[in-house]
XYZ file of C-alpha atoms in Angstrom:
515
model
C -5.025 2.848 7.856
C -4.361 -0.154 5.724
C -6.017 -0.973 2.465
C -5.712 -4.726 2.433
C -5.711 -5.746 -1.197
C -3.673 -7.919 -3.459
C -3.179 -7.139 -7.124
C -2.762 -10.632 -8.450
C -4.000 -10.405 -12.004
C -1.952 -12.262 -14.557
C 0.803 -10.532 -16.475
C 3.841 -8.499 -15.579
C 3.422 -5.972 -12.844
C 4.625 -2.417 -12.446
C 7.840 -1.610 -10.673
C 10.221 1.186 -9.802
C 13.873 1.769 -8.944
C 15.409 3.761 -6.142
C 18.559 5.364 -4.838
C 20.931 4.536 -2.007
C 22.003 1.133 -3.250
C 23.321 -1.204 -0.560
C 25.016 -4.049 -2.371
C 24.552 -7.582 -1.167
C 24.652 -10.941 -2.814
C 21.194 -12.037 -3.994
C 18.858 -9.632 -2.208
C 19.307 -5.865 -2.152
C 17.368 -3.071 -0.525
C 17.303 0.297 -2.223
C 15.552 3.213 -0.593
C 14.085 6.461 -1.744
C 13.870 9.067 0.975
C 10.766 11.183 1.427
C 10.637 14.839 0.503
C 9.427 17.570 2.822
C 8.901 21.259 2.185
C 9.367 22.958 -1.173
C 12.257 22.131 -3.437
C 13.523 22.921 -6.899
C 15.238 20.194 -8.840
C 17.224 21.809 -11.612
C 18.728 20.116 -14.604
C 22.034 18.492 -13.836
C 24.513 18.307 -16.652
C 22.911 16.076 -19.220
C 19.904 15.423 -16.952
C 16.243 15.983 -17.647
C 14.834 18.522 -15.164
C 11.726 17.845 -13.174
C 8.704 19.466 -14.778
C 10.921 21.179 -17.386
C 12.927 22.968 -14.721
C 9.906 24.304 -12.836
C 9.545 24.113 -9.081
C 8.564 20.660 -7.858
C 5.976 21.219 -5.163
C 6.426 18.754 -2.342
C 3.908 18.633 0.461
C 4.675 18.102 4.095
C 3.935 14.469 4.982
C 0.875 13.854 7.105
C 0.323 11.188 9.724
C -2.436 8.621 9.689
C -3.663 6.875 12.792
C -5.862 3.770 12.322
C -6.585 3.560 16.042
C -7.768 7.205 16.165
C -5.334 8.239 18.886
C -4.798 12.031 18.773
C -1.259 12.941 17.850
C 0.825 15.233 15.662
C 4.058 14.788 13.751
C 7.186 14.336 15.819
C 8.583 17.436 14.118
C 5.706 19.515 15.508
C 6.455 20.255 19.130
C 3.335 22.020 20.434
C -0.390 21.943 19.897
C -0.202 25.518 18.637
C 2.327 24.470 16.040
C 0.040 21.617 15.043
C -2.868 23.976 14.493
C -0.731 26.398 12.487
C 0.676 23.541 10.411
C -2.787 22.140 9.687
C -4.048 25.560 8.645
C -1.060 26.132 6.389
C -1.535 22.728 4.796
C -5.196 23.455 4.128
C -4.379 26.850 2.608
C -1.710 25.236 0.452
C -4.153 22.640 -0.903
C -6.732 25.346 -1.662
C -4.094 27.439 -3.398
C -2.933 24.494 -5.456
C -6.425 23.762 -6.700
C -7.046 27.412 -7.546
C -3.956 27.255 -9.724
C -5.648 24.715 -11.962
C -4.568 21.311 -10.637
C -7.908 19.883 -11.625
C -6.896 20.090 -15.258
C -3.221 19.182 -14.940
C -1.164 16.903 -12.773
C 1.790 17.963 -10.656
C 5.131 16.476 -9.724
C 5.230 15.965 -5.980
C 5.508 13.276 -3.331
C 2.536 11.530 -1.708
C 1.701 12.034 1.926
C 3.146 9.655 4.443
C 0.631 7.009 5.374
C 0.210 4.106 7.716
C -0.656 1.788 4.918
C -1.446 3.789 1.914
C -3.716 2.221 -0.615
C -2.400 -1.055 -1.912
C -3.605 -0.349 -5.404
C -0.680 -0.882 -7.708
C -1.700 -1.606 -11.298
C -1.475 -5.218 -12.356
C 0.498 -4.660 -15.581
C 2.956 -2.052 -16.730
C 1.887 -2.295 -20.360
C -1.858 -1.947 -20.053
C -1.801 1.000 -17.654
C 0.922 3.084 -19.215
C 3.896 1.842 -17.206
C 2.798 3.666 -14.085
C 2.192 2.623 -10.520
C -1.008 3.878 -8.913
C -1.866 4.615 -5.301
C -4.888 6.425 -3.952
C -4.433 7.412 -0.303
C -7.125 10.087 -0.240
C -10.465 8.650 0.831
C -9.070 5.979 3.097
C -6.574 7.708 5.396
C -6.575 10.431 7.981
C -4.618 12.157 10.715
C -5.594 13.494 14.114
C -4.778 17.091 15.044
C -5.971 18.661 18.298
C -8.339 15.737 18.927
C -9.961 16.249 15.522
C -9.840 13.677 12.759
C -8.609 15.182 9.518
C -8.984 12.831 6.575
C -6.757 13.137 3.569
C -8.557 14.417 0.456
C -10.771 11.777 -1.126
C -10.512 13.284 -4.603
C -6.905 12.607 -5.550
C -4.908 9.728 -6.959
C -1.124 9.471 -7.264
C 0.861 7.859 -10.068
C 4.510 6.884 -9.951
C 6.499 6.763 -13.182
C 8.659 3.682 -12.947
C 11.409 4.856 -15.248
C 11.783 8.514 -14.243
C 11.032 8.003 -10.535
C 8.548 10.893 -10.351
C 5.193 11.043 -8.568
C 2.220 12.901 -10.036
C -1.089 13.756 -8.417
C -4.385 13.761 -10.334
C -7.698 15.028 -9.007
C -10.750 12.773 -9.232
C -14.443 13.375 -9.781
C -17.748 11.526 -9.595
C -19.273 9.643 -6.656
C -16.232 9.863 -4.420
C -15.866 7.073 -1.825
C -16.499 8.144 1.733
C -13.354 8.912 3.712
C -12.503 5.579 5.324
C -9.709 3.583 6.908
C -9.116 -0.141 6.485
C -10.735 -0.376 3.044
C -9.796 -3.087 0.552
C -8.749 -2.202 -2.993
C -7.899 -4.279 -6.055
C -7.453 -3.791 -9.816
C -9.149 -5.791 -12.570
C -8.716 -4.913 -16.258
C -7.639 -1.373 -15.500
C -10.466 -0.676 -13.048
C -9.778 -0.013 -9.390
C -12.384 -1.389 -6.956
C -12.665 -0.308 -3.314
C -14.750 -2.182 -0.758
C -15.557 -1.714 2.920
C -13.700 0.258 5.557
C -14.446 2.155 8.742
C -15.320 5.730 9.670
C -17.014 7.517 12.570
C -20.395 6.167 11.455
C -19.208 2.573 11.657
C -18.242 -0.151 9.227
C -19.075 -0.136 5.529
C -19.891 -2.704 2.851
C -20.132 -0.272 -0.049
C -18.295 -0.946 -3.312
C -16.848 1.732 -5.640
C -14.747 1.643 -8.791
C -12.799 4.000 -11.060
C -11.437 3.412 -14.560
C -7.678 4.052 -14.583
C -7.326 3.695 -18.360
C -8.687 7.054 -19.383
C -7.507 8.832 -22.519
C -8.138 12.367 -21.267
C -6.606 11.959 -17.793
C -9.979 12.266 -16.036
C -10.714 9.788 -13.264
C -14.362 9.400 -12.259
C -15.505 7.341 -9.263
C -18.748 5.385 -9.462
C -20.630 3.688 -6.646
C -21.931 0.240 -7.568
C -25.602 0.120 -6.570
C -27.190 -1.847 -9.402
C -25.939 -5.281 -8.364
C -27.492 -8.658 -7.699
C -26.967 -10.883 -4.682
C -26.029 -10.110 -1.097
C -22.755 -8.298 -0.284
C -20.663 -9.184 2.787
C -21.610 -7.704 6.127
C -19.836 -4.375 6.915
C -16.158 -4.786 7.834
C -12.596 -3.486 7.496
C -9.043 -4.922 7.440
C -10.082 -7.702 5.045
C -8.087 -9.004 2.072
C -8.876 -9.869 -1.513
C -7.865 -12.275 -4.275
C -8.282 -11.348 -7.942
C -9.121 -14.326 -10.144
C -10.990 -14.658 -13.463
C -12.546 -11.173 -13.369
C -13.726 -11.819 -9.829
C -12.974 -10.103 -6.544
C -12.817 -12.748 -3.822
C -12.877 -11.326 -0.290
C -11.833 -13.121 2.876
C -12.030 -12.279 6.571
C -11.899 -8.877 8.228
C -13.196 -7.244 11.394
C -16.736 -5.919 11.501
C -20.216 -6.083 12.937
C -23.225 -8.394 12.690
C -26.673 -8.419 14.164
C -27.708 -11.233 16.464
C -29.639 -13.047 13.739
C -26.584 -12.928 11.451
C -24.199 -14.739 13.804
C -22.661 -17.837 12.228
C -19.717 -20.181 12.708
C -17.659 -17.962 10.389
C -17.675 -15.212 13.032
C -15.647 -14.946 16.267
C -17.379 -12.515 18.602
C -15.255 -9.902 20.302
C -17.072 -10.087 23.630
C -15.905 -6.629 24.714
C -17.634 -4.945 21.768
C -21.315 -5.780 21.681
C -24.448 -3.862 22.585
C -28.079 -3.669 21.537
C -27.967 -7.033 19.763
C -25.063 -5.904 17.524
C -21.850 -7.874 17.803
C -18.322 -7.029 16.668
C -15.711 -9.592 15.781
C -13.577 -11.403 13.212
C -14.690 -13.228 10.046
C -13.424 -16.154 7.975
C -16.137 -16.228 5.325
C -15.568 -15.959 1.561
C -17.554 -13.592 -0.673
C -17.238 -13.116 -4.424
C -18.103 -10.159 -6.637
C -18.252 -10.955 -10.362
C -17.258 -7.759 -12.163
C -18.778 -8.894 -15.472
C -22.252 -9.760 -14.182
C -22.216 -7.261 -11.263
C -23.244 -10.069 -8.924
C -22.373 -10.876 -5.313
C -22.427 -14.508 -4.209
C -21.043 -16.659 -1.420
C -19.482 -19.859 -2.830
C -20.193 -23.219 -1.266
C -16.981 -24.451 0.331
C -16.623 -28.070 -0.829
C -14.104 -29.303 1.717
C -11.018 -28.788 3.811
C -10.503 -26.956 7.104
C -10.901 -23.178 6.780
C -8.519 -20.763 8.500
C -9.453 -19.301 11.854
C -11.369 -15.983 11.640
C -8.943 -13.050 11.403
C -8.211 -9.515 10.248
C -5.066 -7.612 9.223
C -3.882 -10.720 7.369
C -2.640 -10.802 3.788
C -3.637 -12.618 0.603
C -1.881 -13.578 -2.646
C -2.756 -15.634 -5.737
C -0.540 -18.209 -7.438
C -2.222 -20.050 -10.295
C -5.701 -21.014 -9.158
C -4.870 -20.939 -5.449
C -5.470 -18.082 -3.084
C -3.000 -17.985 -0.187
C -3.499 -16.468 3.274
C -0.804 -15.804 5.849
C -0.968 -14.526 9.421
C -3.338 -11.939 10.840
C -4.939 -11.311 14.204
C -7.935 -12.588 16.183
C -8.583 -11.438 19.758
C -5.112 -10.935 21.279
C -3.449 -13.575 19.092
C -1.316 -13.013 16.001
C -0.666 -15.973 13.736
C 1.934 -17.333 11.318
C -0.122 -20.018 9.614
C -0.344 -20.425 5.844
C -3.485 -21.661 4.077
C -4.656 -21.867 0.484
C -8.076 -21.995 -1.165
C -8.579 -23.597 -4.570
C -10.454 -20.853 -6.412
C -11.933 -23.314 -8.933
C -13.146 -26.080 -6.614
C -13.580 -23.949 -3.450
C -11.616 -26.405 -1.330
C -9.441 -25.339 1.613
C -5.990 -26.872 2.062
C -6.063 -26.751 5.826
C -2.988 -25.387 7.566
C -0.025 -26.045 5.264
C 2.757 -28.007 6.948
C 6.076 -26.174 6.724
C 9.424 -27.873 6.321
C 11.954 -26.085 8.467
C 11.857 -22.620 10.002
C 8.820 -20.341 9.766
C 8.444 -16.536 10.033
C 7.279 -15.022 13.310
C 3.619 -14.571 14.121
C 2.441 -11.222 12.740
C -0.283 -8.982 11.372
C -0.264 -5.879 9.103
C 2.312 -7.472 6.778
C 2.396 -8.074 2.997
C 2.599 -11.229 0.871
C 3.514 -10.795 -2.802
C 3.848 -13.375 -5.628
C 7.294 -13.209 -7.260
C 7.165 -16.342 -9.439
C 4.802 -19.181 -10.349
C 5.736 -20.980 -7.129
C 7.138 -18.317 -4.778
C 5.709 -15.750 -2.348
C 7.557 -12.852 -0.723
C 6.640 -11.920 2.869
C 7.733 -8.624 4.397
C 7.301 -6.727 7.655
C 4.318 -6.513 9.953
C 3.772 -6.319 13.708
C 4.936 -9.278 15.795
C 3.101 -11.019 18.611
C 5.297 -8.982 20.978
C 4.142 -5.723 19.337
C 7.521 -5.196 17.662
C 7.605 -3.718 14.132
C 9.323 -6.173 11.797
C 11.768 -5.618 8.946
C 12.406 -9.225 7.924
C 11.796 -10.676 4.479
C 11.010 -14.285 3.617
C 10.440 -16.275 0.421
C 8.088 -19.252 0.488
C 8.441 -22.030 -2.076
C 5.013 -23.603 -2.625
C 6.561 -26.765 -4.103
C 8.916 -27.607 -1.228
C 6.769 -25.817 1.410
C 9.886 -24.161 2.798
C 10.423 -20.602 4.023
C 13.809 -18.980 3.343
C 14.764 -15.781 5.153
C 16.632 -13.089 3.235
C 19.643 -12.326 5.407
C 20.831 -9.156 3.664
C 17.880 -6.919 4.568
C 18.648 -4.056 6.986
C 16.834 -4.063 10.320
C 16.553 -0.261 10.291
C 13.571 -0.261 7.915
C 10.680 -1.901 9.788
C 7.250 -1.508 8.219
C 3.734 -2.429 9.191
C 0.413 -1.654 7.562
C 2.347 -0.802 4.404
C 1.717 -1.752 0.787
C 3.709 -3.920 -1.632
C 3.577 -5.189 -5.186
C 5.670 -7.006 -7.762
C 7.633 -4.859 -10.199
C 9.942 -5.262 -13.142
C 12.561 -8.001 -13.017
C 10.952 -9.462 -9.882
C 11.559 -6.421 -7.716
C 9.284 -5.947 -4.711
C 8.109 -2.383 -4.164
C 7.113 -1.368 -0.629
C 5.446 1.966 0.026
C 4.123 3.801 3.081
C 3.109 2.242 6.362
C 4.477 2.896 9.829
C 7.741 2.064 11.545
C 6.153 2.032 15.023
C 3.748 -0.097 17.020
C 0.653 1.963 16.219
C -1.185 0.605 19.252
C 1.162 2.355 21.691
C 3.510 4.714 19.828
C 3.490 6.830 16.707
C 6.437 9.016 15.789
C 5.413 9.471 12.187
C 4.490 7.398 9.193
C 6.526 6.683 6.089
C 6.311 7.912 2.529
C 9.578 6.492 1.288
C 9.781 3.667 -1.215
C 11.763 0.501 -0.627
C 12.780 -1.970 -3.316
C 13.823 -5.546 -2.715
C 15.845 -7.110 -5.501
C 15.198 -10.853 -5.665
C 17.207 -11.657 -8.801
C 20.106 -10.140 -10.810
C 19.182 -7.249 -13.107
C 19.309 -7.613 -16.875
C 22.319 -6.198 -18.719
C 20.185 -3.395 -20.210
C 18.869 -2.368 -16.797
C 22.365 -2.355 -15.308
C 23.721 -0.243 -18.169
C 20.879 2.292 -17.955
C 21.434 2.676 -14.215
C 25.157 3.153 -14.723
C 24.619 5.874 -17.323
C 21.991 7.572 -15.176
C 24.330 7.747 -12.173
C 27.257 9.038 -14.240
C 25.458 11.455 -16.555
C 27.912 14.300 -15.949
C 30.905 12.187 -16.898
C 29.166 10.799 -19.987
C 27.339 13.981 -21.080
C 29.350 14.401 -24.283
C 28.449 10.893 -25.470
C 24.790 10.612 -24.417
C 23.510 12.615 -27.390
C 25.067 10.049 -29.763
C 22.676 7.308 -28.623
C 19.856 6.096 -30.920
C 16.567 8.000 -30.280
C 14.717 5.133 -28.595
C 17.597 4.308 -26.264
C 18.195 8.012 -25.640
C 14.668 8.398 -24.237
C 15.286 5.558 -21.792
C 18.583 7.093 -20.722
C 17.045 10.537 -20.171
C 14.408 9.001 -17.889
C 17.116 7.240 -15.908
C 19.030 10.502 -15.558
C 15.883 12.142 -14.218
C 15.378 9.202 -11.896
C 18.830 9.364 -10.342
C 18.788 13.171 -10.142
C 15.531 13.034 -8.172
C 16.721 10.111 -6.060
C 19.949 11.853 -5.085
C 18.048 15.006 -4.196
C 15.682 13.050 -1.975
C 18.600 11.392 -0.241
C 20.125 14.809 0.464
C 16.795 16.066 1.813
C 16.525 13.066 4.083
C 20.065 13.506 5.388
C 19.356 17.165 6.191
C 16.157 16.211 7.974
C 17.914 13.555 10.061
C 20.661 16.010 10.956
C 18.117 18.610 12.083
C 16.185 16.091 14.194
C 19.365 14.782 15.815
C 20.425 18.330 16.635
C 17.042 19.040 18.217
C 17.224 15.858 20.294
C 20.715 16.779 21.476
C 19.575 20.271 22.493
C 16.539 18.836 24.305
C 18.640 16.310 26.228
C 21.133 18.963 27.313
């Protein structure tokens, strides 16, 4: 499942920091390993314990399969084990909710997801300095040929400074469990459009206010709107501009009388006068007037119809890169002027370009720069490369210090503090032919040197035991920042240890199986 959305509202965006620093010159990758099972993170010397020293409940990651191919986790070896694991997971969720999770949040780690919701808040100041994802209603796994969707009544927040995840339960008109939906934030409200489930494609629109004072999150379905919404579809993308949600492309269905030039028919998927295929139309939802409209494109050559592409906004221009139509993946870059509704045509690139791909991310990192990461290549190879595009020189520059052991596709990304790029979830495999498990680790790409304050806080957090006698002498405001960093690095180190133990166990099992 991928929720193709781009949080491109103005202002600084949320971010986070992670462990396992691999030093390189101008671009660094820092990883946070996923947690599995139940763990207790105690208070290290001078460190702030997780949840005041209580047990940190960490759920087993689940797998999500957008192509609905039955499978179980690689760690589960038999169908019987899969059934027992699913039952245990269900009992655990029921037990958690009986213990009062509806009224309080918990420290945990979100489920692994092939593209968890790309709903990171647009500013750290207006939404409490937290990062938000909501994997529930738009992701699922398959166990014993049955589709098991993740709960559609939970939302996860990530505290940027302390490095802790918290889950909150949601209420109201919950969105239907879907895959391939498109989410975006405007003024603290999260909007979700479209998607796919067993009943077909959707063009419903929901929203939830993330800026609540009492910690209650209530979904509402938007039904009292004017205008005509887009036809049902999934794997579309969105620009956020002037309180408007501007949707482009996607894969979906149309009736015979709805066929237009903006639609490429997938000739293997039509019956009873209903056609499936790819779109390149533009639809706008004005969040102030609650109105849908389709703008009149004034000029330029539009991009080819596509899905699983990515969008980003710089200034008043909405950019599109890559995607798939039929059996073709693309590496073309286009922009749409969101004031004049004029297409640029395919932008000519000076020098080398990234490979053709789909299921990737494109994130603004400056007024004139875009960061591209990952995806699935035209040869069905998961990608781990990162590129920066300069919109003034029209040049792509590849970051050469990124490890090739962290491929991601159908993941999510956003801009964080000090121009960090946060990448969460997704898959490391070609989902069309192989699935050994999805990812719930966080990756951070450093695109510029850290500030002196940030570097000092990290240093203190990593060396809290050595500096424990001096930490209490800090001024109160600075002390609070330091304590959060200590918590951050304590949790990060624990996750790294958990990951190392998991890798060791899996390698031992593979060795036993091969001998």
